XYZ file of C-alpha atoms in Angstrom:
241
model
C 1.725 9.862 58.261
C 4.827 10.009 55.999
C 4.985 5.880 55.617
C 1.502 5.882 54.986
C 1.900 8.362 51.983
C 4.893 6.583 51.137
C 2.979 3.070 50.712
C 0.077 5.069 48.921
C 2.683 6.000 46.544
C 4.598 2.760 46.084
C 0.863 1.343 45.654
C 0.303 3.175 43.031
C 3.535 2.754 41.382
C 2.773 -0.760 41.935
C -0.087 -0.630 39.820
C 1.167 1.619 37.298
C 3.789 -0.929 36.642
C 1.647 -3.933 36.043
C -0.774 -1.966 33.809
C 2.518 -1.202 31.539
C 3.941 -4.890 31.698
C 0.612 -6.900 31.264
C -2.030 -4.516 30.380
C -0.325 -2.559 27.785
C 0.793 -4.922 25.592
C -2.564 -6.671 25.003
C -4.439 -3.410 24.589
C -1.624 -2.806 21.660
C -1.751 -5.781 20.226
C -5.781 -6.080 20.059
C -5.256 -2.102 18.510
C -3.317 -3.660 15.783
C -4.454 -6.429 14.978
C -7.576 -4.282 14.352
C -6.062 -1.968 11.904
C -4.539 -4.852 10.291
C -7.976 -6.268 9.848
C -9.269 -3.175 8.340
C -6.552 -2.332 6.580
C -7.216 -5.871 5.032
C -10.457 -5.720 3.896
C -9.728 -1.871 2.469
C -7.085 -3.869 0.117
C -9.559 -6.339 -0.700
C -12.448 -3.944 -1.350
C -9.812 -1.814 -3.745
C -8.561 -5.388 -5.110
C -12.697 -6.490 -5.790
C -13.223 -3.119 -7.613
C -10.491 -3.373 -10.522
C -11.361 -6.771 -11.548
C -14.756 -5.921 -11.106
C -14.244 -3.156 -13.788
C -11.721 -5.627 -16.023
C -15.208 -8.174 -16.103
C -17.131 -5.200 -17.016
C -15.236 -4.437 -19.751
C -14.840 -8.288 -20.903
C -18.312 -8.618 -20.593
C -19.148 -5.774 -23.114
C -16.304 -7.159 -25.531
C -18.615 -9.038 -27.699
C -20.825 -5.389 -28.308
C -17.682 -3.445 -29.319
C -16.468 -6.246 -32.237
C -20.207 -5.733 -33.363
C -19.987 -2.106 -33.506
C -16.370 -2.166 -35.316
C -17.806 -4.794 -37.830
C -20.807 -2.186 -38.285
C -18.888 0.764 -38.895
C -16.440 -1.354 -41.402
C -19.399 -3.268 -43.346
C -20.369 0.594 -44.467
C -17.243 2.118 -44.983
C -17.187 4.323 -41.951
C -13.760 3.965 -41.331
C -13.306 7.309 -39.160
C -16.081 6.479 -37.041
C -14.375 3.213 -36.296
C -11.136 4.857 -35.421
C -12.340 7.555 -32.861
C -14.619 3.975 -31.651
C -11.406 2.374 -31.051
C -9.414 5.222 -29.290
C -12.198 5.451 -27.004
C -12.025 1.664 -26.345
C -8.164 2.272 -25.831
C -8.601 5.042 -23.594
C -11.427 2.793 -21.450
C -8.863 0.097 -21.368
C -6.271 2.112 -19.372
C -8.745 2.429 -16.772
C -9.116 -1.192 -15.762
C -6.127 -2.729 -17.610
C -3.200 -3.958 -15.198
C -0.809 -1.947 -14.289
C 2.748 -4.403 -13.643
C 2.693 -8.268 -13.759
C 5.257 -9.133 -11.142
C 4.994 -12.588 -11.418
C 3.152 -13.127 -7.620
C -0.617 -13.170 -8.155
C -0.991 -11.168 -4.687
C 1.842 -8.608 -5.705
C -0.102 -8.167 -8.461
C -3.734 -7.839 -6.887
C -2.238 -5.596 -4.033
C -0.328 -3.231 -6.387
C -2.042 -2.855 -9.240
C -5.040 -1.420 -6.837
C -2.667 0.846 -5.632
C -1.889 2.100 -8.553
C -5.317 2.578 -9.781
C -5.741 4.961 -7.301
C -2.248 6.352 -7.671
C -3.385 7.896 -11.176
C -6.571 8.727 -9.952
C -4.544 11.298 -7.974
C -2.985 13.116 -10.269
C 0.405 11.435 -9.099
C 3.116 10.762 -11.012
C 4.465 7.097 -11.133
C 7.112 4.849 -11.653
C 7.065 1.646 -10.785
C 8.988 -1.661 -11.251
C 8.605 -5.025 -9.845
C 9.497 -8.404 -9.893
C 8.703 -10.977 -7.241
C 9.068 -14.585 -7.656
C 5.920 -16.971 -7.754
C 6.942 -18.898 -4.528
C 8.256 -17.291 -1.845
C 8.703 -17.871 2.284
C 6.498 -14.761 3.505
C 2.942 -15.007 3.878
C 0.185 -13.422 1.113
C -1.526 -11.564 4.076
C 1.963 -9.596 5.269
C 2.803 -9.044 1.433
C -0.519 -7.151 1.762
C -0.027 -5.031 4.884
C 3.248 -4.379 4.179
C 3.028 -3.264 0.710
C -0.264 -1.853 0.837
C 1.161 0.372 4.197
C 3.582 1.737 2.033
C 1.380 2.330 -1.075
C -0.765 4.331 0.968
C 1.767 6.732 3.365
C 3.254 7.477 -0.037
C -0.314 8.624 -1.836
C -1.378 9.928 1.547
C 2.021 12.214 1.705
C 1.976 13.571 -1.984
C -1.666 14.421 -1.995
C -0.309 17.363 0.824
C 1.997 19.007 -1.972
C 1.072 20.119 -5.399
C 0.002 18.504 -8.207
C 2.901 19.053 -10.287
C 5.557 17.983 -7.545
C 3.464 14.567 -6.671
C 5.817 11.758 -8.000
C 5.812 7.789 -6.590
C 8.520 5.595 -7.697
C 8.132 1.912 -6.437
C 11.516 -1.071 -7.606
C 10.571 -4.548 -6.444
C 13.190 -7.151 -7.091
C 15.208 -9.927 -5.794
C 18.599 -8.988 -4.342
C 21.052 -11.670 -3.549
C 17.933 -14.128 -2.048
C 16.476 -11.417 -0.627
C 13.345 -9.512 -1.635
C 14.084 -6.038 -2.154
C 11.425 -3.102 -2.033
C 11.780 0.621 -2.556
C 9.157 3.249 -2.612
C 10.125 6.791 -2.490
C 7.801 10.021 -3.014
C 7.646 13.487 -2.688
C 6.439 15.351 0.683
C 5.862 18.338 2.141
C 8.692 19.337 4.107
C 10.808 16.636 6.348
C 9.355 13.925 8.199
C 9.345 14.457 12.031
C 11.583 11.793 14.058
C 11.561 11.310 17.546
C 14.064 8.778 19.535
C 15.269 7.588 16.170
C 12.004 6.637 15.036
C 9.965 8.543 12.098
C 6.756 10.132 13.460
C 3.801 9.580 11.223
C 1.027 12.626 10.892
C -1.707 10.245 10.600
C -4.577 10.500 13.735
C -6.406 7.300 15.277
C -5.344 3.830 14.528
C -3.909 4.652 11.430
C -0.536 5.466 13.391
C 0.354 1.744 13.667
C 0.752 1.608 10.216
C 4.709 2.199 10.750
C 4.417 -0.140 13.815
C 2.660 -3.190 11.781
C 5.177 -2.577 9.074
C 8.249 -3.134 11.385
C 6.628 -6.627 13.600
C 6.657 -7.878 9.641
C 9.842 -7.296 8.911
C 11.284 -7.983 12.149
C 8.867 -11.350 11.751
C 10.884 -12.339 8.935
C 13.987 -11.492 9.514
C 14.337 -8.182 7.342
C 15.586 -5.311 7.514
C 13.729 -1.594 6.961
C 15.629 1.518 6.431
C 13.210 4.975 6.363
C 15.157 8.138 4.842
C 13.768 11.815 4.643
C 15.126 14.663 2.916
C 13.606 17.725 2.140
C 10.656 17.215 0.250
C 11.103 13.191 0.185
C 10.638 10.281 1.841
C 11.742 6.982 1.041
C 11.748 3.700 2.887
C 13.533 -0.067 1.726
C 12.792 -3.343 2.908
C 14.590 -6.364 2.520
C 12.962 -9.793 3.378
C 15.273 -12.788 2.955
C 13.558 -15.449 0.378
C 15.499 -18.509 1.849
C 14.611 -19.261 5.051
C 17.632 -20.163 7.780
């Protein structure tokens, strides 16, 4: 009776083990490569929308000369002032943020952004990334856009007037250097050396996707929390070996 519960339990231990060495990983894999999917087309839906509203606003360019030349052909020069403040103050809405000199860097950030100052966040941002470079548009994207959205998702938990985002983007002796930081509630949660993220459902392999990209390429990514802050830096080398 005791070797038979004995192989029942070896059996089982048997199985157990396979399901973690072959069954696991796919299971993983297929659950993030799905959130990298939608996490694509969320960038590219966010991406769509601002130049969307730049072609708006090009498209109604030829109206607002004719107004201006209306309100100067009879003197009105008041009325065309307040006309063009509101123009200026339309502009900001749909106007580029940064030009970083990548057209993706560009696209991906500057949708961030948009949404940054939707949220009543303060930002500072900087960024310069060369035209050409070794890593692939679609893990600029994730990676980036992961990091974009932890830090709006993480200062939209603390008050208005404490919600700050500062982003540096630069090349660092051949290496591609980003740094966002931003404010928090509290201190992040780590567990076996590894920051715990708050988010539910697939979103938690943000942190995951992040780190196959970087370890992809060769980087390096460094996470630091304080009180009240969180900041993370990742270097990608630009030449490859």
């Amino acid at each position: 009776m005791i070797w038979h519960t004995i192989g029942i339990l070896l059996a089982l231990l048997a199985v157990n083990f396979l399901l973690w060495v072959f069954v696991m990983p796919r299971y993983v894999n297929r659950r993030i490569s799905r959130f990298q999917n939608e996490l694509v087309n969320r960038h590219y839906d966010e991406v769509e929308t601002m130049y969307r509203k730049m072609r708006g606003w090009r498209h109604d360019y030829h109206n607002h000369i004719q107004t201006l030349k209306a309100y100067m052909t009879l003197i009105q020069y008041q009325e065309a002032v307040r006309y063009l403040e509101q123009l200026e103050e339309d502009l900001t809405t749909v106007d580029t943020v940064l030009r970083t000199g990548n057209v993706m860097v560009d696209a991906i950030l500057n949708s961030k952004l948009s949404l940054i100052q939707e949220r009543d966040i303060r930002v500072d941002a900087t960024a310069t990334v060369p035209r050409d470079i070794p890593v692939p548009d679609i893990d600029l994207s994730v990676l980036i856009g992961n990091l974009m959205d932890n830090a709006m998702e993480a200062c939209e938990k603390v008050p208005r007037e404490d919600r700050f985002i500062r982003v540096y983007i630069d090349v660092i002796k051949k290496q591609l250097y980003i740094c966002v930081t931003n404010s928090m509630r509290g201190r992040a949660m780590r567990r076996g050396g590894r920051y715990l993220s708050d988010k539910q459902g697939s979103h938690g392999f943000g942190m995951l996707r992040m780190d196959d990209i970087v370890a992809k390429h060769g980087g390096y990514i460094n996470r630091q929390s304080e009180d009240g802050i969180f900041a993370t830096e990742v270097t990608l080398p630009l030449i490859k070996k």
